[in-house]
């Protein structure tokens, strides 16, 4: 059973950069779309975008385009989410999740989730 | 973006009773190529990541108790929990994968009355 293991909690100051990771337990990780989902404190789930780990093709949700960068290293079975300049409003828990592929490459539900990476941005 | 709206925002149900959560999408989620609705339900307990319960609007994930069921089509969907158990206390989210914005509902908090 595939597992997604995320990097640990981060405490940063506004203006700092950050890169968090999501590592898949199997090489099949590279055959899936991986989504990044934000959960702000006490709030719901927001999909930031998805990345195909095998070729780093990305799809950003409109609200997050230009705010974050998704990347992947297929040799390490790892996806990344990074910020160049954090803001207090980026505080939250960030989940990665594997997206089901069906049919001729259509993408579906998120069937496997990482444990989440808490990010706190505070001066 | 497709907007997903859940109702109610919170719900208190007695143990052993039925809980019903509704989800409405701003456009049809029917994938005509598959004749399936691109709608999933997740359960999130405090301090845990979401857990997939149901996909294609009504297909239960292996290992999910049979008291959980999903129904609906087009723009209106329902998650039903028959005979509520204490371990079902959680926040429940609907999620559309019809468009690549992959939006979620705002969540419904389910508690024991």
mmCIF file with all atom_site columns, C-alpha atoms in Angstrom:
data_model
loop_
_atom_site.group_PDB
_atom_site.id
_atom_site.type_symbol
_atom_site.label_atom_id
_atom_site.label_alt_id
_atom_site.label_comp_id
_atom_site.label_asym_id
_atom_site.label_entity_id
_atom_site.label_seq_id
_atom_site.pdbx_PDB_ins_code
_atom_site.Cartn_x
_atom_site.Cartn_y
_atom_site.Cartn_z
_atom_site.occupancy
_atom_site.B_iso_or_equiv
_atom_site.pdbx_formal_charge
_atom_site.auth_seq_id
_atom_site.auth_comp_id
_atom_site.auth_asym_id
_atom_site.auth_atom_id
_atom_site.pdbx_PDB_model_num
ATOM 1   C CA . UNK A 1 1   ? 0.000   0.000  0.000   1.00 0.00 ? 1   UNK A CA 1
ATOM 2   C CA . UNK A 1 2   ? 1.465   3.304  -1.084  1.00 0.00 ? 2   UNK A CA 1
ATOM 3   C CA . UNK A 1 3   ? 2.198   5.863  1.611   1.00 0.00 ? 3   UNK A CA 1
ATOM 4   C CA . UNK A 1 4   ? 2.934   9.562  1.372   1.00 0.00 ? 4   UNK A CA 1
ATOM 5   C CA . UNK A 1 5   ? 5.306   10.929 4.014   1.00 0.00 ? 5   UNK A CA 1
ATOM 6   C CA . UNK A 1 6   ? 5.573   14.670 4.381   1.00 0.00 ? 6   UNK A CA 1
ATOM 7   C CA . UNK A 1 7   ? 8.343   16.798 5.875   1.00 0.00 ? 7   UNK A CA 1
ATOM 8   C CA . UNK A 1 8   ? 8.024   18.154 9.395   1.00 0.00 ? 8   UNK A CA 1
ATOM 9   C CA . UNK A 1 9   ? 6.475   21.255 10.905  1.00 0.00 ? 9   UNK A CA 1
ATOM 10  C CA . UNK A 1 10  ? 7.946   24.630 10.031  1.00 0.00 ? 10  UNK A CA 1
ATOM 11  C CA . UNK A 1 11  ? 8.021   27.952 11.881  1.00 0.00 ? 11  UNK A CA 1
ATOM 12  C CA . UNK A 1 12  ? 9.049   30.876 9.688   1.00 0.00 ? 12  UNK A CA 1
ATOM 13  C CA . UNK A 1 13  ? 9.052   34.667 9.654   1.00 0.00 ? 13  UNK A CA 1
ATOM 14  C CA . UNK A 1 14  ? 7.233   36.767 7.069   1.00 0.00 ? 14  UNK A CA 1
ATOM 15  C CA . UNK A 1 15  ? 9.351   37.238 3.960   1.00 0.00 ? 15  UNK A CA 1
ATOM 16  C CA . UNK A 1 16  ? 11.279  33.996 4.391   1.00 0.00 ? 16  UNK A CA 1
ATOM 17  C CA . UNK A 1 17  ? 11.291  31.220 1.804   1.00 0.00 ? 17  UNK A CA 1
ATOM 18  C CA . UNK A 1 18  ? 10.188  27.649 2.383   1.00 0.00 ? 18  UNK A CA 1
ATOM 19  C CA . UNK A 1 19  ? 10.096  24.315 0.540   1.00 0.00 ? 19  UNK A CA 1
ATOM 20  C CA . UNK A 1 20  ? 8.167   21.360 1.962   1.00 0.00 ? 20  UNK A CA 1
ATOM 21  C CA . UNK A 1 21  ? 8.185   17.820 0.621   1.00 0.00 ? 21  UNK A CA 1
ATOM 22  C CA . UNK A 1 22  ? 5.995   14.776 0.069   1.00 0.00 ? 22  UNK A CA 1
ATOM 23  C CA . UNK A 1 23  ? 7.728   11.428 -0.535  1.00 0.00 ? 23  UNK A CA 1
ATOM 24  C CA . UNK A 1 24  ? 6.026   8.393  -1.999  1.00 0.00 ? 24  UNK A CA 1
ATOM 25  C CA . UNK A 1 25  ? 6.865   4.931  -0.731  1.00 0.00 ? 25  UNK A CA 1
ATOM 26  C CA . UNK A 1 26  ? 6.805   3.308  -4.162  1.00 0.00 ? 26  UNK A CA 1
ATOM 27  C CA . UNK A 1 27  ? 8.231   4.066  -7.592  1.00 0.00 ? 27  UNK A CA 1
ATOM 28  C CA . UNK A 1 28  ? 4.651   4.082  -8.911  1.00 0.00 ? 28  UNK A CA 1
ATOM 29  C CA . UNK A 1 29  ? 4.501   7.567  -7.325  1.00 0.00 ? 29  UNK A CA 1
ATOM 30  C CA . UNK A 1 30  ? 5.813   8.847  -10.649 1.00 0.00 ? 30  UNK A CA 1
ATOM 31  C CA . UNK A 1 31  ? 2.713   7.589  -12.467 1.00 0.00 ? 31  UNK A CA 1
ATOM 32  C CA . UNK A 1 32  ? 0.314   9.689  -10.454 1.00 0.00 ? 32  UNK A CA 1
ATOM 33  C CA . UNK A 1 33  ? -0.910  13.243 -10.117 1.00 0.00 ? 33  UNK A CA 1
ATOM 34  C CA . UNK A 1 34  ? -0.164  14.585 -6.646  1.00 0.00 ? 34  UNK A CA 1
ATOM 35  C CA . UNK A 1 35  ? -2.337  17.332 -5.224  1.00 0.00 ? 35  UNK A CA 1
ATOM 36  C CA . UNK A 1 36  ? -1.500  19.931 -2.607  1.00 0.00 ? 36  UNK A CA 1
ATOM 37  C CA . UNK A 1 37  ? -4.339  20.890 -0.270  1.00 0.00 ? 37  UNK A CA 1
ATOM 38  C CA . UNK A 1 38  ? -4.300  23.785 2.204   1.00 0.00 ? 38  UNK A CA 1
ATOM 39  C CA . UNK A 1 39  ? -6.205  23.849 5.468   1.00 0.00 ? 39  UNK A CA 1
ATOM 40  C CA . UNK A 1 40  ? -6.044  27.160 7.260   1.00 0.00 ? 40  UNK A CA 1
ATOM 41  C CA . UNK A 1 41  ? -6.543  27.112 11.064  1.00 0.00 ? 41  UNK A CA 1
ATOM 42  C CA . UNK A 1 42  ? -10.060 25.927 11.871  1.00 0.00 ? 42  UNK A CA 1
ATOM 43  C CA . UNK A 1 43  ? -11.087 26.048 8.209   1.00 0.00 ? 43  UNK A CA 1
ATOM 44  C CA . UNK A 1 44  ? -11.863 23.716 5.341   1.00 0.00 ? 44  UNK A CA 1
ATOM 45  C CA . UNK A 1 45  ? -9.900  22.146 2.498   1.00 0.00 ? 45  UNK A CA 1
ATOM 46  C CA . UNK A 1 46  ? -8.637  24.072 -0.527  1.00 0.00 ? 46  UNK A CA 1
ATOM 47  C CA . UNK A 1 47  ? -6.937  22.423 -3.500  1.00 0.00 ? 47  UNK A CA 1
ATOM 48  C CA . UNK A 1 48  ? -3.905  24.513 -4.482  1.00 0.00 ? 48  UNK A CA 1
ATOM 49  C CA . UNK A 1 49  ? -3.062  22.502 -7.569  1.00 0.00 ? 49  UNK A CA 1
ATOM 50  C CA . UNK A 1 50  ? -1.726  19.221 -8.827  1.00 0.00 ? 50  UNK A CA 1
ATOM 51  C CA . UNK A 1 51  ? 1.522   17.965 -10.340 1.00 0.00 ? 51  UNK A CA 1
ATOM 52  C CA . UNK A 1 52  ? 2.250   14.845 -12.378 1.00 0.00 ? 52  UNK A CA 1
ATOM 53  C CA . UNK A 1 53  ? 5.316   13.469 -10.657 1.00 0.00 ? 53  UNK A CA 1
ATOM 54  C CA . UNK A 1 54  ? 6.658   11.716 -13.751 1.00 0.00 ? 54  UNK A CA 1
ATOM 55  C CA . UNK A 1 55  ? 7.103   14.817 -15.911 1.00 0.00 ? 55  UNK A CA 1
ATOM 56  C CA . UNK A 1 56  ? 6.335   17.713 -13.517 1.00 0.00 ? 56  UNK A CA 1
ATOM 57  C CA . UNK A 1 57  ? 3.315   18.852 -15.543 1.00 0.00 ? 57  UNK A CA 1
ATOM 58  C CA . UNK A 1 58  ? 1.424   21.204 -13.241 1.00 0.00 ? 58  UNK A CA 1
ATOM 59  C CA . UNK A 1 59  ? -2.109  22.532 -12.878 1.00 0.00 ? 59  UNK A CA 1
ATOM 60  C CA . UNK A 1 60  ? -2.518  25.455 -10.487 1.00 0.00 ? 60  UNK A CA 1
ATOM 61  C CA . UNK A 1 61  ? -5.854  26.471 -9.004  1.00 0.00 ? 61  UNK A CA 1
ATOM 62  C CA . UNK A 1 62  ? -6.502  30.107 -9.966  1.00 0.00 ? 62  UNK A CA 1
ATOM 63  C CA . UNK A 1 63  ? -6.315  31.356 -6.364  1.00 0.00 ? 63  UNK A CA 1
ATOM 64  C CA . UNK A 1 64  ? -2.837  29.934 -5.881  1.00 0.00 ? 64  UNK A CA 1
ATOM 65  C CA . UNK A 1 65  ? -1.209  30.565 -9.260  1.00 0.00 ? 65  UNK A CA 1
ATOM 66  C CA . UNK A 1 66  ? 1.799   32.848 -8.748  1.00 0.00 ? 66  UNK A CA 1
ATOM 67  C CA . UNK A 1 67  ? 1.657   32.395 -4.952  1.00 0.00 ? 67  UNK A CA 1
ATOM 68  C CA . UNK A 1 68  ? 3.412   29.011 -4.717  1.00 0.00 ? 68  UNK A CA 1
ATOM 69  C CA . UNK A 1 69  ? 5.505   26.710 -6.905  1.00 0.00 ? 69  UNK A CA 1
ATOM 70  C CA . UNK A 1 70  ? 4.974   22.976 -7.215  1.00 0.00 ? 70  UNK A CA 1
ATOM 71  C CA . UNK A 1 71  ? 7.817   20.750 -8.384  1.00 0.00 ? 71  UNK A CA 1
ATOM 72  C CA . UNK A 1 72  ? 8.853   17.101 -8.321  1.00 0.00 ? 72  UNK A CA 1
ATOM 73  C CA . UNK A 1 73  ? 11.977  14.947 -8.444  1.00 0.00 ? 73  UNK A CA 1
ATOM 74  C CA . UNK A 1 74  ? 11.004  11.623 -9.956  1.00 0.00 ? 74  UNK A CA 1
ATOM 75  C CA . UNK A 1 75  ? 14.334  10.032 -9.050  1.00 0.00 ? 75  UNK A CA 1
ATOM 76  C CA . UNK A 1 76  ? 13.459  10.620 -5.389  1.00 0.00 ? 76  UNK A CA 1
ATOM 77  C CA . UNK A 1 77  ? 9.704   9.867  -5.689  1.00 0.00 ? 77  UNK A CA 1
ATOM 78  C CA . UNK A 1 78  ? 9.166   13.267 -4.104  1.00 0.00 ? 78  UNK A CA 1
ATOM 79  C CA . UNK A 1 79  ? 6.941   16.263 -4.747  1.00 0.00 ? 79  UNK A CA 1
ATOM 80  C CA . UNK A 1 80  ? 7.587   19.737 -3.391  1.00 0.00 ? 80  UNK A CA 1
ATOM 81  C CA . UNK A 1 81  ? 5.646   22.889 -2.561  1.00 0.00 ? 81  UNK A CA 1
ATOM 82  C CA . UNK A 1 82  ? 7.571   26.115 -2.142  1.00 0.00 ? 82  UNK A CA 1
ATOM 83  C CA . UNK A 1 83  ? 7.114   29.756 -1.304  1.00 0.00 ? 83  UNK A CA 1
ATOM 84  C CA . UNK A 1 84  ? 9.588   32.509 -2.167  1.00 0.00 ? 84  UNK A CA 1
ATOM 85  C CA . UNK A 1 85  ? 8.259   35.015 0.375   1.00 0.00 ? 85  UNK A CA 1
ATOM 86  C CA . UNK A 1 86  ? 5.922   33.791 3.119   1.00 0.00 ? 86  UNK A CA 1
ATOM 87  C CA . UNK A 1 87  ? 3.101   35.829 4.599   1.00 0.00 ? 87  UNK A CA 1
ATOM 88  C CA . UNK A 1 88  ? 1.205   35.358 7.854   1.00 0.00 ? 88  UNK A CA 1
ATOM 89  C CA . UNK A 1 89  ? -1.798  34.336 5.753   1.00 0.00 ? 89  UNK A CA 1
ATOM 90  C CA . UNK A 1 90  ? 0.164   31.243 4.610   1.00 0.00 ? 90  UNK A CA 1
ATOM 91  C CA . UNK A 1 91  ? -0.165  29.772 8.109   1.00 0.00 ? 91  UNK A CA 1
ATOM 92  C CA . UNK A 1 92  ? -1.927  26.427 7.948   1.00 0.00 ? 92  UNK A CA 1
ATOM 93  C CA . UNK A 1 93  ? -1.567  22.707 7.405   1.00 0.00 ? 93  UNK A CA 1
ATOM 94  C CA . UNK A 1 94  ? -0.542  21.541 3.942   1.00 0.00 ? 94  UNK A CA 1
ATOM 95  C CA . UNK A 1 95  ? -1.481  18.072 2.785   1.00 0.00 ? 95  UNK A CA 1
ATOM 96  C CA . UNK A 1 96  ? -0.273  16.197 -0.251  1.00 0.00 ? 96  UNK A CA 1
ATOM 97  C CA . UNK A 1 97  ? -2.590  13.578 -1.710  1.00 0.00 ? 97  UNK A CA 1
ATOM 98  C CA . UNK A 1 98  ? -2.436  11.058 -4.538  1.00 0.00 ? 98  UNK A CA 1
ATOM 99  C CA . UNK A 1 99  ? -5.055  11.508 -7.208  1.00 0.00 ? 99  UNK A CA 1
ATOM 100 C CA . UNK A 1 100 ? -6.793  8.549  -8.794  1.00 0.00 ? 100 UNK A CA 1
ATOM 101 C CA . UNK A 1 101 ? -6.324  8.237  -12.553 1.00 0.00 ? 101 UNK A CA 1
ATOM 102 C CA . UNK A 1 102 ? -9.006  6.463  -14.591 1.00 0.00 ? 102 UNK A CA 1
ATOM 103 C CA . UNK A 1 103 ? -9.954  5.985  -18.188 1.00 0.00 ? 103 UNK A CA 1
ATOM 104 C CA . UNK A 1 104 ? -7.653  7.719  -20.655 1.00 0.00 ? 104 UNK A CA 1
ATOM 105 C CA . UNK A 1 105 ? -5.748  9.781  -18.085 1.00 0.00 ? 105 UNK A CA 1
ATOM 106 C CA . UNK A 1 106 ? -8.738  11.427 -16.425 1.00 0.00 ? 106 UNK A CA 1
ATOM 107 C CA . UNK A 1 107 ? -8.094  12.529 -12.858 1.00 0.00 ? 107 UNK A CA 1
ATOM 108 C CA . UNK A 1 108 ? -10.410 11.783 -9.973  1.00 0.00 ? 108 UNK A CA 1
ATOM 109 C CA . UNK A 1 109 ? -10.579 11.676 -6.222  1.00 0.00 ? 109 UNK A CA 1
ATOM 110 C CA . UNK A 1 110 ? -7.717  11.825 -3.716  1.00 0.00 ? 110 UNK A CA 1
ATOM 111 C CA . UNK A 1 111 ? -7.322  8.272  -2.428  1.00 0.00 ? 111 UNK A CA 1
ATOM 112 C CA . UNK A 1 112 ? -4.145  8.494  -0.327  1.00 0.00 ? 112 UNK A CA 1
ATOM 113 C CA . UNK A 1 113 ? -3.097  11.407 1.871   1.00 0.00 ? 113 UNK A CA 1
ATOM 114 C CA . UNK A 1 114 ? 0.087   12.475 3.596   1.00 0.00 ? 114 UNK A CA 1
ATOM 115 C CA . UNK A 1 115 ? 0.023   13.248 7.296   1.00 0.00 ? 115 UNK A CA 1
ATOM 116 C CA . UNK A 1 116 ? 0.181   17.018 6.707   1.00 0.00 ? 116 UNK A CA 1
ATOM 117 C CA . UNK A 1 117 ? 2.877   19.631 7.257   1.00 0.00 ? 117 UNK A CA 1
ATOM 118 C CA . UNK A 1 118 ? 1.986   22.452 9.689   1.00 0.00 ? 118 UNK A CA 1
ATOM 119 C CA . UNK A 1 119 ? 3.428   25.805 8.642   1.00 0.00 ? 119 UNK A CA 1
ATOM 120 C CA . UNK A 1 120 ? 3.399   28.762 11.023  1.00 0.00 ? 120 UNK A CA 1
ATOM 121 C CA . UNK A 1 121 ? 4.398   32.178 9.713   1.00 0.00 ? 121 UNK A CA 1
ATOM 122 C CA . UNK A 1 122 ? 4.809   34.722 12.476  1.00 0.00 ? 122 UNK A CA 1
ATOM 123 C CA . UNK A 1 123 ? 7.085   37.601 13.313  1.00 0.00 ? 123 UNK A CA 1
ATOM 124 C CA . UNK B 2 1   ? -14.564 27.402 -10.590 1.00 0.00 ? 1   UNK B CA 1
ATOM 125 C CA . UNK B 2 2   ? -17.295 24.985 -9.590  1.00 0.00 ? 2   UNK B CA 1
ATOM 126 C CA . UNK B 2 3   ? -18.674 26.047 -6.206  1.00 0.00 ? 3   UNK B CA 1
ATOM 127 C CA . UNK B 2 4   ? -19.584 23.297 -3.764  1.00 0.00 ? 4   UNK B CA 1
ATOM 128 C CA . UNK B 2 5   ? -22.052 24.190 -1.006  1.00 0.00 ? 5   UNK B CA 1
ATOM 129 C CA . UNK B 2 6   ? -22.768 21.845 1.879   1.00 0.00 ? 6   UNK B CA 1
ATOM 130 C CA . UNK B 2 7   ? -25.685 21.929 4.304   1.00 0.00 ? 7   UNK B CA 1
ATOM 131 C CA . UNK B 2 8   ? -25.932 22.106 7.184   1.00 0.00 ? 8   UNK B CA 1
ATOM 132 C CA . UNK B 2 9   ? -22.648 23.578 8.456   1.00 0.00 ? 9   UNK B CA 1
ATOM 133 C CA . UNK B 2 10  ? -23.026 21.541 11.639  1.00 0.00 ? 10  UNK B CA 1
ATOM 134 C CA . UNK B 2 11  ? -25.246 18.714 12.755  1.00 0.00 ? 11  UNK B CA 1
ATOM 135 C CA . UNK B 2 12  ? -25.924 16.993 16.095  1.00 0.00 ? 12  UNK B CA 1
ATOM 136 C CA . UNK B 2 13  ? -27.431 13.506 15.970  1.00 0.00 ? 13  UNK B CA 1
ATOM 137 C CA . UNK B 2 14  ? -28.153 10.960 18.699  1.00 0.00 ? 14  UNK B CA 1
ATOM 138 C CA . UNK B 2 15  ? -26.234 7.706  18.761  1.00 0.00 ? 15  UNK B CA 1
ATOM 139 C CA . UNK B 2 16  ? -27.979 5.102  16.620  1.00 0.00 ? 16  UNK B CA 1
ATOM 140 C CA . UNK B 2 17  ? -29.881 7.714  14.618  1.00 0.00 ? 17  UNK B CA 1
ATOM 141 C CA . UNK B 2 18  ? -29.471 8.793  10.982  1.00 0.00 ? 18  UNK B CA 1
ATOM 142 C CA . UNK B 2 19  ? -27.285 11.694 9.859   1.00 0.00 ? 19  UNK B CA 1
ATOM 143 C CA . UNK B 2 20  ? -27.802 13.321 6.463   1.00 0.00 ? 20  UNK B CA 1
ATOM 144 C CA . UNK B 2 21  ? -25.390 15.776 4.857   1.00 0.00 ? 21  UNK B CA 1
ATOM 145 C CA . UNK B 2 22  ? -26.179 17.556 1.602   1.00 0.00 ? 22  UNK B CA 1
ATOM 146 C CA . UNK B 2 23  ? -23.856 18.902 -1.081  1.00 0.00 ? 23  UNK B CA 1
ATOM 147 C CA . UNK B 2 24  ? -24.863 21.069 -4.009  1.00 0.00 ? 24  UNK B CA 1
ATOM 148 C CA . UNK B 2 25  ? -22.602 21.952 -6.945  1.00 0.00 ? 25  UNK B CA 1
ATOM 149 C CA . UNK B 2 26  ? -22.902 25.071 -9.091  1.00 0.00 ? 26  UNK B CA 1
ATOM 150 C CA . UNK B 2 27  ? -22.898 22.943 -12.249 1.00 0.00 ? 27  UNK B CA 1
ATOM 151 C CA . UNK B 2 28  ? -23.571 19.336 -13.149 1.00 0.00 ? 28  UNK B CA 1
ATOM 152 C CA . UNK B 2 29  ? -20.865 16.848 -12.174 1.00 0.00 ? 29  UNK B CA 1
ATOM 153 C CA . UNK B 2 30  ? -22.131 14.119 -14.499 1.00 0.00 ? 30  UNK B CA 1
ATOM 154 C CA . UNK B 2 31  ? -19.272 12.708 -16.578 1.00 0.00 ? 31  UNK B CA 1
ATOM 155 C CA . UNK B 2 32  ? -21.210 11.526 -19.612 1.00 0.00 ? 32  UNK B CA 1
ATOM 156 C CA . UNK B 2 33  ? -18.272 9.506  -20.914 1.00 0.00 ? 33  UNK B CA 1
ATOM 157 C CA . UNK B 2 34  ? -18.436 7.336  -17.794 1.00 0.00 ? 34  UNK B CA 1
ATOM 158 C CA . UNK B 2 35  ? -22.085 7.946  -16.858 1.00 0.00 ? 35  UNK B CA 1
ATOM 159 C CA . UNK B 2 36  ? -20.795 8.669  -13.369 1.00 0.00 ? 36  UNK B CA 1
ATOM 160 C CA . UNK B 2 37  ? -20.884 11.731 -11.156 1.00 0.00 ? 37  UNK B CA 1
ATOM 161 C CA . UNK B 2 38  ? -17.452 13.188 -10.341 1.00 0.00 ? 38  UNK B CA 1
ATOM 162 C CA . UNK B 2 39  ? -18.167 13.603 -6.631  1.00 0.00 ? 39  UNK B CA 1
ATOM 163 C CA . UNK B 2 40  ? -16.331 12.187 -3.605  1.00 0.00 ? 40  UNK B CA 1
ATOM 164 C CA . UNK B 2 41  ? -16.879 12.339 0.156   1.00 0.00 ? 41  UNK B CA 1
ATOM 165 C CA . UNK B 2 42  ? -14.172 12.517 2.834   1.00 0.00 ? 42  UNK B CA 1
ATOM 166 C CA . UNK B 2 43  ? -14.141 12.240 6.613   1.00 0.00 ? 43  UNK B CA 1
ATOM 167 C CA . UNK B 2 44  ? -11.661 14.248 8.670   1.00 0.00 ? 44  UNK B CA 1
ATOM 168 C CA . UNK B 2 45  ? -11.152 13.652 12.367  1.00 0.00 ? 45  UNK B CA 1
ATOM 169 C CA . UNK B 2 46  ? -9.231  16.158 14.534  1.00 0.00 ? 46  UNK B CA 1
ATOM 170 C CA . UNK B 2 47  ? -5.488  16.052 13.973  1.00 0.00 ? 47  UNK B CA 1
ATOM 171 C CA . UNK B 2 48  ? -5.772  13.650 11.041  1.00 0.00 ? 48  UNK B CA 1
ATOM 172 C CA . UNK B 2 49  ? -5.696  13.992 7.265   1.00 0.00 ? 49  UNK B CA 1
ATOM 173 C CA . UNK B 2 50  ? -8.934  13.502 5.353   1.00 0.00 ? 50  UNK B CA 1
ATOM 174 C CA . UNK B 2 51  ? -9.987  9.926  4.613   1.00 0.00 ? 51  UNK B CA 1
ATOM 175 C CA . UNK B 2 52  ? -11.766 8.976  1.385   1.00 0.00 ? 52  UNK B CA 1
ATOM 176 C CA . UNK B 2 53  ? -15.162 7.401  2.084   1.00 0.00 ? 53  UNK B CA 1
ATOM 177 C CA . UNK B 2 54  ? -17.054 7.444  -1.206  1.00 0.00 ? 54  UNK B CA 1
ATOM 178 C CA . UNK B 2 55  ? -16.270 8.127  -4.871  1.00 0.00 ? 55  UNK B CA 1
ATOM 179 C CA . UNK B 2 56  ? -18.393 8.321  -8.022  1.00 0.00 ? 56  UNK B CA 1
ATOM 180 C CA . UNK B 2 57  ? -21.024 9.783  -5.655  1.00 0.00 ? 57  UNK B CA 1
ATOM 181 C CA . UNK B 2 58  ? -22.123 6.390  -4.362  1.00 0.00 ? 58  UNK B CA 1
ATOM 182 C CA . UNK B 2 59  ? -19.243 3.858  -4.458  1.00 0.00 ? 59  UNK B CA 1
ATOM 183 C CA . UNK B 2 60  ? -18.025 3.070  -0.973  1.00 0.00 ? 60  UNK B CA 1
ATOM 184 C CA . UNK B 2 61  ? -14.276 2.559  -0.467  1.00 0.00 ? 61  UNK B CA 1
ATOM 185 C CA . UNK B 2 62  ? -13.287 -0.933 0.630   1.00 0.00 ? 62  UNK B CA 1
ATOM 186 C CA . UNK B 2 63  ? -13.256 -1.139 4.416   1.00 0.00 ? 63  UNK B CA 1
ATOM 187 C CA . UNK B 2 64  ? -15.655 1.766  4.975   1.00 0.00 ? 64  UNK B CA 1
ATOM 188 C CA . UNK B 2 65  ? -18.600 0.617  7.093   1.00 0.00 ? 65  UNK B CA 1
ATOM 189 C CA . UNK B 2 66  ? -21.832 -0.067 5.261   1.00 0.00 ? 66  UNK B CA 1
ATOM 190 C CA . UNK B 2 67  ? -23.657 2.527  7.390   1.00 0.00 ? 67  UNK B CA 1
ATOM 191 C CA . UNK B 2 68  ? -22.050 5.162  5.132   1.00 0.00 ? 68  UNK B CA 1
ATOM 192 C CA . UNK B 2 69  ? -23.788 5.675  1.790   1.00 0.00 ? 69  UNK B CA 1
ATOM 193 C CA . UNK B 2 70  ? -23.767 8.287  -0.929  1.00 0.00 ? 70  UNK B CA 1
ATOM 194 C CA . UNK B 2 71  ? -26.481 9.231  -3.377  1.00 0.00 ? 71  UNK B CA 1
ATOM 195 C CA . UNK B 2 72  ? -27.472 11.891 -5.858  1.00 0.00 ? 72  UNK B CA 1
ATOM 196 C CA . UNK B 2 73  ? -26.728 12.971 -9.390  1.00 0.00 ? 73  UNK B CA 1
ATOM 197 C CA . UNK B 2 74  ? -26.116 16.090 -11.432 1.00 0.00 ? 74  UNK B CA 1
ATOM 198 C CA . UNK B 2 75  ? -25.882 18.929 -8.911  1.00 0.00 ? 75  UNK B CA 1
ATOM 199 C CA . UNK B 2 76  ? -27.407 17.498 -5.728  1.00 0.00 ? 76  UNK B CA 1
ATOM 200 C CA . UNK B 2 77  ? -25.747 14.865 -3.566  1.00 0.00 ? 77  UNK B CA 1
ATOM 201 C CA . UNK B 2 78  ? -26.219 13.346 -0.116  1.00 0.00 ? 78  UNK B CA 1
ATOM 202 C CA . UNK B 2 79  ? -24.043 11.495 2.378   1.00 0.00 ? 79  UNK B CA 1
ATOM 203 C CA . UNK B 2 80  ? -26.078 9.388  4.779   1.00 0.00 ? 80  UNK B CA 1
ATOM 204 C CA . UNK B 2 81  ? -24.835 7.726  7.934   1.00 0.00 ? 81  UNK B CA 1
ATOM 205 C CA . UNK B 2 82  ? -27.355 5.285  9.298   1.00 0.00 ? 82  UNK B CA 1
ATOM 206 C CA . UNK B 2 83  ? -27.135 4.306  12.971  1.00 0.00 ? 83  UNK B CA 1
ATOM 207 C CA . UNK B 2 84  ? -24.554 6.907  14.030  1.00 0.00 ? 84  UNK B CA 1
ATOM 208 C CA . UNK B 2 85  ? -21.615 5.607  16.066  1.00 0.00 ? 85  UNK B CA 1
ATOM 209 C CA . UNK B 2 86  ? -19.391 7.604  18.436  1.00 0.00 ? 86  UNK B CA 1
ATOM 210 C CA . UNK B 2 87  ? -16.404 7.184  16.103  1.00 0.00 ? 87  UNK B CA 1
ATOM 211 C CA . UNK B 2 88  ? -18.290 8.962  13.301  1.00 0.00 ? 88  UNK B CA 1
ATOM 212 C CA . UNK B 2 89  ? -17.781 12.339 14.985  1.00 0.00 ? 89  UNK B CA 1
ATOM 213 C CA . UNK B 2 90  ? -15.804 14.276 12.383  1.00 0.00 ? 90  UNK B CA 1
ATOM 214 C CA . UNK B 2 91  ? -16.003 16.929 9.693   1.00 0.00 ? 91  UNK B CA 1
ATOM 215 C CA . UNK B 2 92  ? -17.273 15.671 6.344   1.00 0.00 ? 92  UNK B CA 1
ATOM 216 C CA . UNK B 2 93  ? -16.364 17.217 2.993   1.00 0.00 ? 93  UNK B CA 1
ATOM 217 C CA . UNK B 2 94  ? -17.694 16.742 -0.507  1.00 0.00 ? 94  UNK B CA 1
ATOM 218 C CA . UNK B 2 95  ? -15.263 17.224 -3.399  1.00 0.00 ? 95  UNK B CA 1
ATOM 219 C CA . UNK B 2 96  ? -15.695 17.574 -7.152  1.00 0.00 ? 96  UNK B CA 1
ATOM 220 C CA . UNK B 2 97  ? -13.173 16.305 -9.679  1.00 0.00 ? 97  UNK B CA 1
ATOM 221 C CA . UNK B 2 98  ? -15.219 17.246 -12.746 1.00 0.00 ? 98  UNK B CA 1
ATOM 222 C CA . UNK B 2 99  ? -13.043 20.304 -13.344 1.00 0.00 ? 99  UNK B CA 1
ATOM 223 C CA . UNK B 2 100 ? -9.351  20.719 -12.606 1.00 0.00 ? 100 UNK B CA 1
ATOM 224 C CA . UNK B 2 101 ? -10.028 23.250 -9.851  1.00 0.00 ? 101 UNK B CA 1
ATOM 225 C CA . UNK B 2 102 ? -10.982 20.187 -7.721  1.00 0.00 ? 102 UNK B CA 1
ATOM 226 C CA . UNK B 2 103 ? -13.013 22.238 -5.260  1.00 0.00 ? 103 UNK B CA 1
ATOM 227 C CA . UNK B 2 104 ? -14.295 21.077 -1.858  1.00 0.00 ? 104 UNK B CA 1
ATOM 228 C CA . UNK B 2 105 ? -17.422 21.947 0.054   1.00 0.00 ? 105 UNK B CA 1
ATOM 229 C CA . UNK B 2 106 ? -16.941 24.044 3.184   1.00 0.00 ? 106 UNK B CA 1
ATOM 230 C CA . UNK B 2 107 ? -17.396 21.025 5.454   1.00 0.00 ? 107 UNK B CA 1
ATOM 231 C CA . UNK B 2 108 ? -20.118 19.771 7.811   1.00 0.00 ? 108 UNK B CA 1
ATOM 232 C CA . UNK B 2 109 ? -19.242 19.181 11.450  1.00 0.00 ? 109 UNK B CA 1
ATOM 233 C CA . UNK B 2 110 ? -21.045 16.126 12.832  1.00 0.00 ? 110 UNK B CA 1
ATOM 234 C CA . UNK B 2 111 ? -21.439 15.791 16.596  1.00 0.00 ? 111 UNK B CA 1
ATOM 235 C CA . UNK B 2 112 ? -23.300 13.561 19.021  1.00 0.00 ? 112 UNK B CA 1
ATOM 236 C CA . UNK B 2 113 ? -26.487 14.983 20.529  1.00 0.00 ? 113 UNK B CA 1
#
